Coordinates of C-alpha atoms and ligand atoms in Angstrom, one line a residue:
M20 CA -0.3 0.0 0.0
R21 CA 1.3 3.3 -0.5
P22 CA 1.6 5.9 2.2
V23 CA -1.3 8.5 2.7
V24 CA 0.9 11.9 3.1
Y25 CA -1.0 14.2 1.5
L26 CA -2.2 16.7 4.3
L27 CA -5.7 18.7 4.5
A28 CA -4.2 20.4 7.6
A29 CA -1.9 21.7 4.9
I30 CA -4.0 23.2 2.4
G31 CA -2.9 26.3 1.1
G32 CA 0.5 28.4 1.0
D33 CA 3.3 27.6 -1.4
G34 CA 3.5 24.9 -4.0
R35 CA 4.8 22.4 -2.0
E36 CA 1.6 22.4 0.0
R37 CA -0.5 22.8 -3.2
D38 CA 1.0 19.4 -4.0
M39 CA -0.1 17.8 -0.8
L40 CA -3.5 18.7 -1.4
L41 CA -3.4 17.4 -4.8
G42 CA -2.0 14.3 -4.3
A43 CA 0.0 12.2 -6.0
G44 CA -2.1 12.0 -9.5
A45 CA -2.1 15.5 -10.2
G46 CA -2.2 15.9 -14.2
E47 CA -3.4 12.3 -14.6
G48 CA -7.2 13.1 -16.2
P49 CA -9.9 14.3 -13.9
A50 CA -9.5 14.6 -9.9
V51 CA -13.1 15.0 -9.7
R52 CA -16.0 14.2 -11.9
V53 CA -19.8 15.4 -11.0
G54 CA -22.0 14.3 -13.3
D55 CA -20.9 15.5 -16.8
E56 CA -18.3 17.9 -15.5
G57 CA -14.6 17.4 -14.4
L58 CA -11.8 19.2 -13.4
D59 CA -8.2 17.5 -13.1
R60 CA -6.1 18.5 -10.1
E61 CA -4.9 21.5 -11.3
G62 CA -8.1 22.8 -12.7
L63 CA -9.3 22.0 -9.7
W64 CA -7.1 23.3 -7.4
S65 CA -7.0 27.1 -9.4
A66 CA -10.9 27.2 -9.1
A67 CA -10.7 26.8 -5.7
A68 CA -8.3 29.4 -5.4
A69 CA -10.4 31.8 -6.9
V70 CA -13.0 31.3 -4.7
A71 CA -10.6 31.3 -1.8
G72 CA -9.3 34.8 -2.7
R73 CA -12.8 36.2 -2.5
I74 CA -13.9 34.8 0.8
T75 CA -10.3 35.1 2.8
G76 CA -11.3 36.5 6.3
A77 CA -15.0 35.8 6.1
R78 CA -16.1 34.5 9.6
A79 CA -18.1 31.2 7.4
V80 CA -19.1 30.9 4.2
A81 CA -22.7 28.9 3.6
V82 CA -22.1 26.4 0.2
H83 CA -25.3 25.5 -1.5
G84 CA -25.2 21.8 -1.2
E85 CA -26.3 20.2 -4.6
A86 CA -24.5 17.6 -6.5
S87 CA -22.5 19.9 -9.1
L88 CA -18.8 20.0 -9.5
S89 CA -19.3 23.9 -8.1
T90 CA -20.1 22.3 -4.9
V91 CA -16.8 21.1 -5.1
V92 CA -14.7 23.6 -6.0
A93 CA -16.8 25.8 -3.1
V94 CA -15.8 23.6 -0.7
V95 CA -12.4 23.0 -1.6
G96 CA -12.2 27.4 -1.7
G97 CA -13.3 27.6 2.0
L98 CA -10.8 24.9 3.2
L99 CA -7.9 26.9 1.1
A100 CA -8.7 30.1 2.5
G101 CA -9.6 28.7 6.2
V102 CA -13.0 29.9 6.4
P103 CA -15.4 27.7 7.9
V104 CA -17.7 26.1 5.2
V105 CA -21.3 25.3 6.4
P106 CA -23.0 22.8 3.6
V107 CA -26.5 23.4 3.0
P108 CA -28.6 20.6 2.5
A109 CA -29.7 21.0 -1.4
D110 CA -33.4 20.5 -0.8
A111 CA -34.1 22.5 2.6
A112 CA -36.9 24.6 2.8
A113 CA -36.3 28.4 3.0
A114 CA -36.8 28.6 7.2
E115 CA -34.6 25.8 7.6
R116 CA -31.7 27.6 5.6
R117 CA -32.6 30.8 6.9
H118 CA -32.1 29.1 10.3
I119 CA -28.8 27.4 9.3
V120 CA -27.3 30.5 7.7
R121 CA -28.3 32.7 10.9
D122 CA -27.0 30.6 13.1
S123 CA -23.5 29.6 11.7
G124 CA -22.9 33.0 11.0
A125 CA -22.1 32.8 7.4
E126 CA -21.1 35.8 6.3
L127 CA -21.3 35.0 2.3
W128 CA -23.2 32.5 0.3
L129 CA -21.7 30.6 -2.3
G130 CA -23.1 28.8 -5.2
T131 CA -26.4 29.3 -6.9
P132 CA -28.6 32.2 -4.9
Q133 CA -31.6 30.3 -2.6
E134 CA -34.5 31.6 -1.2
G135 CA -34.3 32.2 2.7
T136 CA -30.8 34.1 2.7
D137 CA -29.9 37.3 1.5
L138 CA -26.1 36.9 2.3
P139 CA -24.2 38.5 -0.7
A140 CA -23.5 35.8 -3.0
V141 CA -20.3 34.8 -4.3
P142 CA -19.5 33.4 -8.2
V143 CA -18.0 30.1 -8.2
D144 CA -17.0 29.0 -11.4
P145 CA -15.1 25.7 -11.8
A146 CA -13.8 27.3 -15.2
E147 CA -12.2 29.9 -13.7
R148 CA -7.9 29.8 -12.9
S149 CA -6.1 31.8 -10.0
S150 CA -2.9 31.5 -8.2
H151 CA -4.2 33.0 -4.8
T152 CA -2.8 31.6 -2.2
V153 CA -3.0 32.1 1.5
P154 CA -1.0 30.9 4.8
E155 CA -2.3 27.1 6.2
P156 CA -4.6 27.4 8.8
P157 CA -3.7 25.9 12.4
S158 CA -4.9 22.2 12.3
E159 CA -7.4 23.1 15.2
A160 CA -9.4 25.4 12.9
A161 CA -12.6 24.6 11.6
A162 CA -13.3 23.0 8.5
L163 CA -17.3 22.6 8.5
V164 CA -19.8 23.2 10.3
M165 CA -22.0 20.5 9.7
Y166 CA -25.9 20.7 10.7
T167 CA -27.9 18.2 12.4
S168 CA -31.1 16.9 14.0
G169 CA -31.2 16.4 17.9
T170 CA -34.3 14.6 18.9
T171 CA -35.7 18.2 19.4
G172 CA -35.4 21.7 18.5
P173 CA -33.4 22.9 15.4
P174 CA -30.7 21.6 13.7
K175 CA -27.6 22.1 15.8
G176 CA -24.2 23.0 14.1
A177 CA -21.4 20.2 14.8
V178 CA -17.8 22.2 14.0
L179 CA -15.2 19.5 12.7
S180 CA -11.9 20.7 13.3
R181 CA -9.3 20.1 10.0
R182 CA -7.6 17.9 12.4
A183 CA -10.4 16.0 13.0
V184 CA -11.3 15.3 8.9
A185 CA -7.4 14.9 8.5
A186 CA -7.5 12.3 11.6
D187 CA -10.6 10.5 10.0
L188 CA -9.5 10.3 6.4
D189 CA -6.2 8.9 7.2
A190 CA -7.9 5.9 9.5
L191 CA -10.3 4.8 6.8
A192 CA -7.6 5.4 4.3
D193 CA -5.5 2.7 6.6
A194 CA -8.5 0.4 7.4
W195 CA -9.8 0.0 3.5
D196 CA -6.1 -0.3 1.9
W197 CA -7.4 3.2 0.2
T198 CA -4.8 4.4 -2.3
P199 CA -4.2 6.9 -5.2
D200 CA -5.1 4.1 -7.4
D201 CA -9.3 3.9 -6.3
V202 CA -11.6 5.5 -8.5
L203 CA -14.2 6.0 -5.8
V204 CA -17.6 6.3 -6.8
H205 CA -20.8 7.3 -5.5
G206 CA -24.0 9.7 -5.9
L207 CA -24.9 10.9 -2.2
P208 CA -25.5 14.3 -1.2
L209 CA -22.8 16.5 -0.8
F210 CA -24.0 18.4 2.4
H211 CA -23.5 15.6 5.0
V212 CA -20.5 13.7 6.1
H213 CA -20.5 10.3 4.0
G214 CA -21.0 12.3 0.8
L215 CA -18.6 15.4 1.4
V216 CA -16.1 14.1 4.3
L217 CA -15.8 11.0 2.9
G218 CA -16.7 10.5 -0.3
V219 CA -14.7 14.1 -1.9
L220 CA -12.3 14.8 1.0
G221 CA -11.4 11.6 1.3
A222 CA -10.3 11.3 -2.6
L223 CA -8.7 14.2 -2.5
R224 CA -6.6 13.4 0.6
V225 CA -6.0 9.9 -0.6
G226 CA -5.5 11.5 -4.2
G227 CA -7.5 9.2 -6.2
P228 CA -9.8 10.1 -8.5
L229 CA -13.6 10.7 -7.9
V230 CA -16.5 10.3 -10.0
H231 CA -19.6 11.7 -8.4
T232 CA -22.7 10.2 -10.4
V233 CA -25.2 12.8 -9.2
R234 CA -27.7 10.5 -7.7
P235 CA -26.8 7.3 -6.2
S236 CA -28.9 4.8 -8.7
P237 CA -27.8 1.4 -9.4
A238 CA -27.7 2.0 -13.4
A239 CA -25.4 5.2 -12.3
Y240 CA -23.3 3.2 -10.1
A241 CA -23.0 0.2 -13.1
A242 CA -22.1 2.8 -15.8
A243 CA -19.2 4.4 -13.5
A244 CA -18.2 0.8 -12.8
E245 CA -17.6 0.0 -16.7
K246 CA -16.7 3.4 -18.4
E247 CA -14.6 4.6 -15.2
K248 CA -13.0 1.4 -14.1
G249 CA -14.6 2.5 -11.0
R250 CA -12.8 0.3 -7.8
L251 CA -14.3 1.6 -4.9
F252 CA -18.1 2.1 -4.3
F253 CA -19.6 4.0 -1.3
G254 CA -23.5 3.8 -0.7
V255 CA -26.1 3.9 2.3
P256 CA -28.2 0.8 2.8
T257 CA -30.9 2.3 0.8
V258 CA -28.3 2.0 -2.2
W259 CA -27.3 -1.2 -1.8
S260 CA -31.0 -2.6 -1.3
R261 CA -32.1 -0.6 -4.9
V262 CA -28.6 -2.4 -6.2
V263 CA -30.0 -5.9 -4.9
R264 CA -32.9 -5.6 -7.0
D265 CA -31.2 -4.5 -10.1
P266 CA -29.5 -7.6 -11.2
A267 CA -27.5 -6.3 -14.2
S268 CA -26.4 -3.6 -12.4
A269 CA -25.3 -5.5 -9.2
R270 CA -23.5 -7.9 -11.8
A271 CA -21.3 -4.4 -13.1
L272 CA -19.7 -4.1 -10.0
S273 CA -18.4 -7.3 -9.8
G274 CA -14.9 -6.2 -10.9
A275 CA -14.9 -3.3 -8.3
R276 CA -12.2 -3.5 -5.2
L277 CA -14.6 -2.6 -2.5
L278 CA -18.2 -1.7 -1.7
V279 CA -18.7 0.4 1.9
S280 CA -22.2 0.9 3.4
G281 CA -23.0 3.1 6.0
S282 CA -24.9 5.6 7.6
A283 CA -27.8 3.3 8.8
P284 CA -28.2 -0.3 9.4
L285 CA -27.7 -3.0 6.6
P286 CA -30.3 -5.4 6.6
D287 CA -29.0 -9.0 6.3
T288 CA -31.0 -9.7 3.3
V289 CA -29.4 -7.0 1.4
A290 CA -25.7 -7.8 2.2
D291 CA -26.4 -11.6 1.2
G292 CA -28.5 -10.4 -1.7
L293 CA -25.2 -8.2 -3.1
R294 CA -22.9 -11.0 -2.3
A295 CA -25.1 -13.2 -4.4
A296 CA -25.7 -10.7 -7.4
S297 CA -22.2 -9.0 -7.4
G298 CA -19.8 -11.4 -5.6
H299 CA -18.9 -8.9 -3.0
H300 CA -19.9 -8.5 0.7
P301 CA -19.6 -4.8 1.4
V302 CA -17.8 -3.7 4.3
E303 CA -20.2 -1.6 7.2
R304 CA -18.7 1.2 9.0
Y305 CA -20.4 3.2 11.6
G306 CA -20.4 6.9 12.4
M307 CA -22.0 10.2 13.3
T308 CA -21.7 13.7 12.0
E309 CA -20.4 14.8 15.2
T310 CA -17.9 12.0 15.7
L311 CA -17.1 11.3 12.0
I312 CA -16.4 7.7 11.3
T313 CA -15.2 5.6 14.2
V314 CA -15.9 1.9 13.9
A315 CA -15.4 0.6 10.2
A316 CA -14.8 -3.1 9.0
R317 CA -11.2 -3.4 7.5
A318 CA -10.6 -4.1 3.8
D319 CA -8.8 -7.1 4.6
A320 CA -11.1 -8.9 7.8
P321 CA -13.3 -11.5 7.1
R322 CA -16.8 -10.3 6.6
R323 CA -19.4 -10.7 9.3
T324 CA -22.9 -10.0 8.6
G325 CA -24.6 -7.8 10.8
W326 CA -21.3 -6.0 12.3
V327 CA -19.9 -2.9 11.6
G328 CA -16.3 -3.3 12.6
T329 CA -13.7 -2.1 15.4
A330 CA -12.5 1.2 16.3
L331 CA -10.1 2.9 13.9
A332 CA -7.1 3.9 14.6
G333 CA -7.1 6.7 16.9
L334 CA -10.4 6.0 18.6
E335 CA -11.6 4.3 21.7
T336 CA -15.2 2.9 21.9
R337 CA -16.6 1.6 25.7
L338 CA -20.2 0.4 26.5
R339 CA -21.8 2.2 29.2
G340 CA -25.5 1.3 31.1
E341 CA -28.4 3.5 31.9
H342 CA -26.8 4.7 35.1
G343 CA -23.4 4.8 33.5
E344 CA -22.4 1.4 34.7
P345 CA -19.7 -0.7 32.5
V346 CA -21.5 -2.9 30.1
P347 CA -19.1 -6.0 29.4
S348 CA -17.7 -7.0 25.7
D349 CA -19.1 -10.4 25.7
G350 CA -20.9 -9.9 22.2
E351 CA -24.6 -10.0 23.9
S352 CA -24.4 -7.0 26.3
I353 CA -26.4 -4.1 25.3
G354 CA -25.1 -0.8 26.2
E355 CA -25.0 3.3 24.6
L356 CA -21.8 3.2 22.9
Q357 CA -19.5 5.7 23.7
V358 CA -16.7 7.0 21.7
R359 CA -13.5 9.2 22.9
G360 CA -10.3 9.8 20.1
A361 CA -9.0 12.3 17.3
T362 CA -11.6 12.8 15.1
L363 CA -14.5 14.0 17.6
F364 CA -16.6 17.0 16.6
D365 CA -15.4 20.6 18.8
G366 CA -19.0 21.0 20.0
Y367 CA -22.4 22.3 18.6
L368 CA -22.1 26.1 17.5
G369 CA -23.4 28.4 20.0
L370 CA -24.8 25.9 22.4
A371 CA -22.6 25.0 25.4
G372 CA -25.4 23.3 27.5
A373 CA -26.1 20.9 24.4
T374 CA -22.0 20.5 23.9
A375 CA -21.6 19.5 27.7
A376 CA -24.3 17.3 27.9
A377 CA -23.6 15.1 24.9
W378 CA -20.3 14.2 26.5
T379 CA -19.9 12.3 29.8
D380 CA -18.2 13.5 32.8
D381 CA -15.3 11.7 32.5
G382 CA -15.2 12.8 28.6
W383 CA -16.7 10.3 26.3
F384 CA -18.9 11.3 23.5
R385 CA -22.4 9.9 24.1
T386 CA -23.7 8.4 20.7
G387 CA -27.1 7.8 21.5
D388 CA -26.8 4.3 19.7
A389 CA -27.2 1.0 21.6
A390 CA -24.3 -1.2 20.9
V391 CA -23.0 -4.3 21.4
R392 CA -19.3 -5.4 21.4
D393 CA -17.7 -8.4 21.4
T394 CA -14.2 -9.7 22.6
D395 CA -12.5 -9.0 19.6
G396 CA -13.4 -5.4 19.7
W397 CA -16.1 -6.3 16.7
H398 CA -19.5 -4.0 17.3
R399 CA -23.0 -4.2 16.3
I400 CA -25.3 -1.2 16.3
A401 CA -28.1 -2.5 17.9
G402 CA -30.6 0.3 17.3
R403 CA -31.3 4.3 18.9
M404 CA -31.6 4.9 22.3
S405 CA -34.3 7.5 21.3
V406 CA -37.2 6.7 19.7
D407 CA -37.2 10.1 18.6
M408 CA -33.9 9.8 16.2
I409 CA -35.1 8.4 13.0
K410 CA -32.9 7.4 9.9
T411 CA -34.8 7.1 6.7
G412 CA -33.0 6.6 3.6
G413 CA -29.6 7.2 5.6
Y414 CA -30.9 10.8 6.6
R415 CA -30.7 11.4 10.4
V416 CA -34.5 13.4 11.3
G417 CA -35.5 14.5 14.7
A418 CA -39.2 13.5 15.4
G419 CA -39.2 16.8 17.3
E420 CA -38.4 19.1 14.1
V421 CA -40.9 17.7 12.7
E422 CA -43.6 18.1 15.0
A423 CA -42.8 21.4 15.5
A424 CA -43.2 22.2 11.6
L425 CA -46.8 19.9 11.8
L426 CA -47.9 21.7 14.7
G427 CA -47.6 25.1 13.5
H428 CA -50.7 24.2 11.3
P429 CA -54.0 25.7 12.7
A430 CA -55.8 22.4 12.7
V431 CA -53.0 20.4 14.4
R432 CA -53.5 20.0 18.1
E433 CA -51.3 17.2 18.6
A434 CA -48.6 15.3 16.6
A435 CA -46.0 12.2 17.2
V436 CA -43.8 11.7 14.6
V437 CA -42.2 7.8 14.2
G438 CA -40.2 6.1 12.1
E439 CA -41.9 3.2 10.8
A440 CA -40.0 -0.2 8.7
D441 CA -39.9 0.0 5.4
D442 CA -37.9 -2.0 2.9
D443 CA -36.4 0.9 0.8
L444 CA -36.0 3.1 3.7
G445 CA -34.9 1.3 6.6
Q446 CA -37.3 3.6 8.2
R447 CA -40.4 5.8 6.8
I448 CA -41.5 9.0 8.4
V449 CA -45.1 8.7 9.7
A450 CA -47.1 11.3 11.5
Y451 CA -49.8 10.5 13.6
L452 CA -52.1 14.1 14.2
V453 CA -54.6 15.0 16.4
G454 CA -57.3 17.9 15.7
E455 CA -60.2 19.5 14.1
G456 CA -61.0 18.6 10.8
I457 CA -57.7 18.2 9.4
D458 CA -56.9 17.4 5.8
P459 CA -53.9 15.3 5.7
G460 CA -52.8 16.7 2.0
A461 CA -53.5 20.2 3.1
V462 CA -51.1 19.6 6.5
L463 CA -48.5 18.2 4.0
D464 CA -48.2 21.3 1.9
F465 CA -47.6 23.4 4.9
A466 CA -45.1 21.1 6.2
T467 CA -43.6 21.3 2.5
A468 CA -43.0 24.4 2.8
R469 CA -40.9 24.6 6.5
L470 CA -38.9 21.0 6.5
S471 CA -36.2 20.0 3.9
V472 CA -37.6 17.1 1.3
H473 CA -36.1 14.1 3.3
K474 CA -37.7 15.1 6.8
R475 CA -41.4 15.3 5.3
P476 CA -43.6 12.9 6.3
R477 CA -44.2 10.3 3.8
E478 CA -47.8 9.4 5.3
V479 CA -50.0 11.2 8.0
R480 CA -52.6 9.3 9.9
V481 CA -55.4 11.5 11.8
V482 CA -56.4 9.9 15.0
D483 CA -58.8 10.5 17.8
A484 CA -55.9 10.7 20.6
L485 CA -52.7 9.8 20.8
P486 CA -51.5 6.6 23.5
R487 CA -50.1 8.6 26.8
N488 CA -49.0 6.9 29.8
A489 CA -50.0 7.9 33.3
M490 CA -47.5 10.8 33.5
G491 CA -49.3 11.9 29.8
K492 CA -46.2 11.2 28.1
V493 CA -46.9 9.7 24.3
Q494 CA -46.3 6.1 24.1
K495 CA -44.8 6.6 20.7
K496 CA -43.8 2.1 20.6
L497 CA -47.5 2.1 20.8
L498 CA -48.1 3.6 17.5
G499 CA -48.7 1.2 14.8
G500 CA -45.3 -0.4 13.7
A501 CA -43.0 2.3 14.8
H502 CA -39.5 1.2 16.1
G503 CA -36.4 2.5 17.5
Ligands
MCA25 C1 -38.8 12.3 -1.0 N1 -39.5 12.8 -2.1 C2 -40.3 12.5 -1.3 C3 -40.4 12.5 -0.5 N2 -38.8 12.2 0.2 N3 -41.7 13.2 -1.4 C4 -42.7 13.7 -1.2 N4 -42.4 13.5 0.8 C5 -41.5 12.9 0.7 N5 -41.3 12.8 1.9 C6 -39.2 12.4 -3.5 C7 -37.6 12.5 -3.8 O1 -37.5 14.0 -4.0 C8 -37.4 12.4 -5.1 O2 -38.6 12.5 -6.2 C9 -38.6 10.6 -4.9 O3 -39.6 11.4 -3.9 C10 -37.7 9.6 -4.6 O4 -37.3 9.9 -3.3 P1 -36.6 8.7 -2.8 O5 -37.7 7.2 -2.8 O6 -36.7 9.0 -1.2 O7 -35.7 8.4 -3.4 P2 -34.3 9.3 -3.7 O8 -34.9 10.6 -3.7 O9 -34.0 8.6 -5.0 O10 -33.7 8.6 -2.5 C11 -32.8 7.9 -1.7 C12 -31.9 7.7 -1.4 C13 -31.3 9.2 -0.8 C14 -31.1 8.0 -2.9 C15 -31.0 6.8 -0.8 O11 -32.3 9.0 0.9 C16 -30.2 9.2 -0.1 O12 -29.0 10.5 -0.7 N6 -29.9 9.9 1.2 C17 -28.3 9.4 1.6 C18 -28.7 10.2 2.8 C19 -26.8 10.4 3.4 O13 -25.7 10.7 2.7 N7 -27.1 10.1 4.7 C20 -25.4 10.4 5.0 C21 -25.6 11.4 6.4 P3 -37.8 13.5 -7.5 O14 -37.0 12.1 -8.1 O15 -38.4 14.5 -8.3 O16 -36.2 14.0 -7.0 S1 -23.8 11.0 7.2 C22 -24.0 10.2 8.2 O17 -24.7 9.3 8.3 C23 -22.8 9.3 9.0 C24 -21.5 10.2 9.3 C25 -22.4 7.8 8.2 O18 -22.6 6.9 9.1 O19 -22.2 8.0 6.8
AMP26 P1 -25.7 11.3 11.3 O1 -25.3 12.1 12.2 O2 -26.3 12.0 10.1 O3 -24.6 10.8 10.3 O4 -26.2 10.2 11.7 C1 -25.4 9.1 12.5 C2 -26.6 7.8 13.0 O5 -26.2 7.0 11.8 C3 -25.7 6.9 14.2 O6 -25.9 7.6 15.1 C4 -26.4 5.8 13.8 O7 -27.5 5.6 14.4 C5 -26.6 5.7 12.4 N1 -25.8 4.9 12.1 C6 -24.3 5.2 11.1 N2 -23.7 4.3 10.4 C7 -24.5 3.4 11.0 C8 -24.1 1.6 10.3 N3 -23.4 1.2 10.0 N4 -25.7 0.8 11.4 C9 -26.1 1.4 11.8 N5 -26.6 2.9 12.0 C10 -25.5 3.6 11.6

């Protein structure tokens, strides 16, 4: 394996640093392709330098997170300039966008202007060329502020340092033998950790090419396997489940080196189906926006269906019970997974209380995931500790945020949002509503104006009352098919 030496922390400055960002593959075909648009490393560098020249000194910049080459150029420009980048979901509703922009303190908008923000827009043109340079930012500086849902309240901004990003990418490169020879293929959103940090910055740091398919469809993955000689493929379980249902596309992936699944539980049936159809048993990895990827199956380890792997280099994990008591790593006992190490975020922007609550008194991050660990240090994720955290198609959605949007409708008196089991999405968002004369279609339209597409309920069920316990607390587990 070739050593991974290209330091994201060293972006910017003189030519040597530029080589560290651009990697050894400089000049050898496109570094990054998104759909039909591509740039080689020299082009990416100088287009991003033009962006850096316009934003240097800004407190933070918001980037419209559409799946385009401009988004990649904008993000790299922010990193070059040492300005924290705030990716804004491409499918966000105007109110959500406004919250992210205000909360993050972003001073400029990079990419196509959108409703819900009046920030000065900075043009981003992949065809532009500049040799602008800035001094290398310290490794403790923020690289990204990623907005993510909690069980209640509006999304919070997780501040990720350059050091955390670099540490995570190096640990993953080590686990997966990821080298500049690996053509990475995926079509995941460019406003979350999976698609942006692993899927874009990972390829840039390792020095290998990226082919982004815009949408993660089985046919697009198959085409990239055949035409682009894709070797490393990323997907959420919904993507792999769709690949299994498309045998011709699955077969086209047989020449790949490694398929990786993450962001949500991979059903055994999908792992088995993928092996039968493509010859590949995917490796799984587990993480969170706040911690980046902390646990992964190594490329050279025997596959274990249902297990997500071992702690990455630089990370430690432990299991704790409800009252903080140790839970044995016996392969059976379930406890809350807690992690510590180099890849963790710095905290939620401007939310000292929420940040403090996320850590134990002795310095471990509480993931909120229930897990099992065995004597070899392998982990199995048993589910979320809270029914209010939903994973749909790999997107994390806090029930409270959706409930708050629904409760804004005048006809809705009570709302309970749950994730119900779904073959395609893992969980499907369903809203139970109580009120007078509720028109489900009108309520959905109302929610549509306030929530990003993937947070909208797929279904609304109007009920006379919500099940409550003696204390008056809604019993979500009693709502049809809810689990978590
Ligand atoms: C979607 N649609 C909807 C709704 N949701 N319409 C009405 N109500 C809704 N609630 C629309 C879509 O816009 C789309 O329309 C059409 O319905 C099909 O949607 P869907 O079935 O969702 O398919 P999809 O749009 O193809 O989405 C499936 C997907 C997507 C591609 C798997 O869920 C996805 O990209 N997931 C990745 C999420 C992710 O990256 N998570 C990582 C978080 P139209 O066709 O017109 O557009 S980071 C993380 O978790 C950590 C760190 C980690 O471990 O990775
Ligand atoms: P997000 O912050 O959007 O990245 O979501 C993080 C959550 O995704 C974790 O807390 C887990 O609940 C879930 N998750 C990520 N990877 C996996 C995995 N491989 N298996 C099961 N759940 C996962």
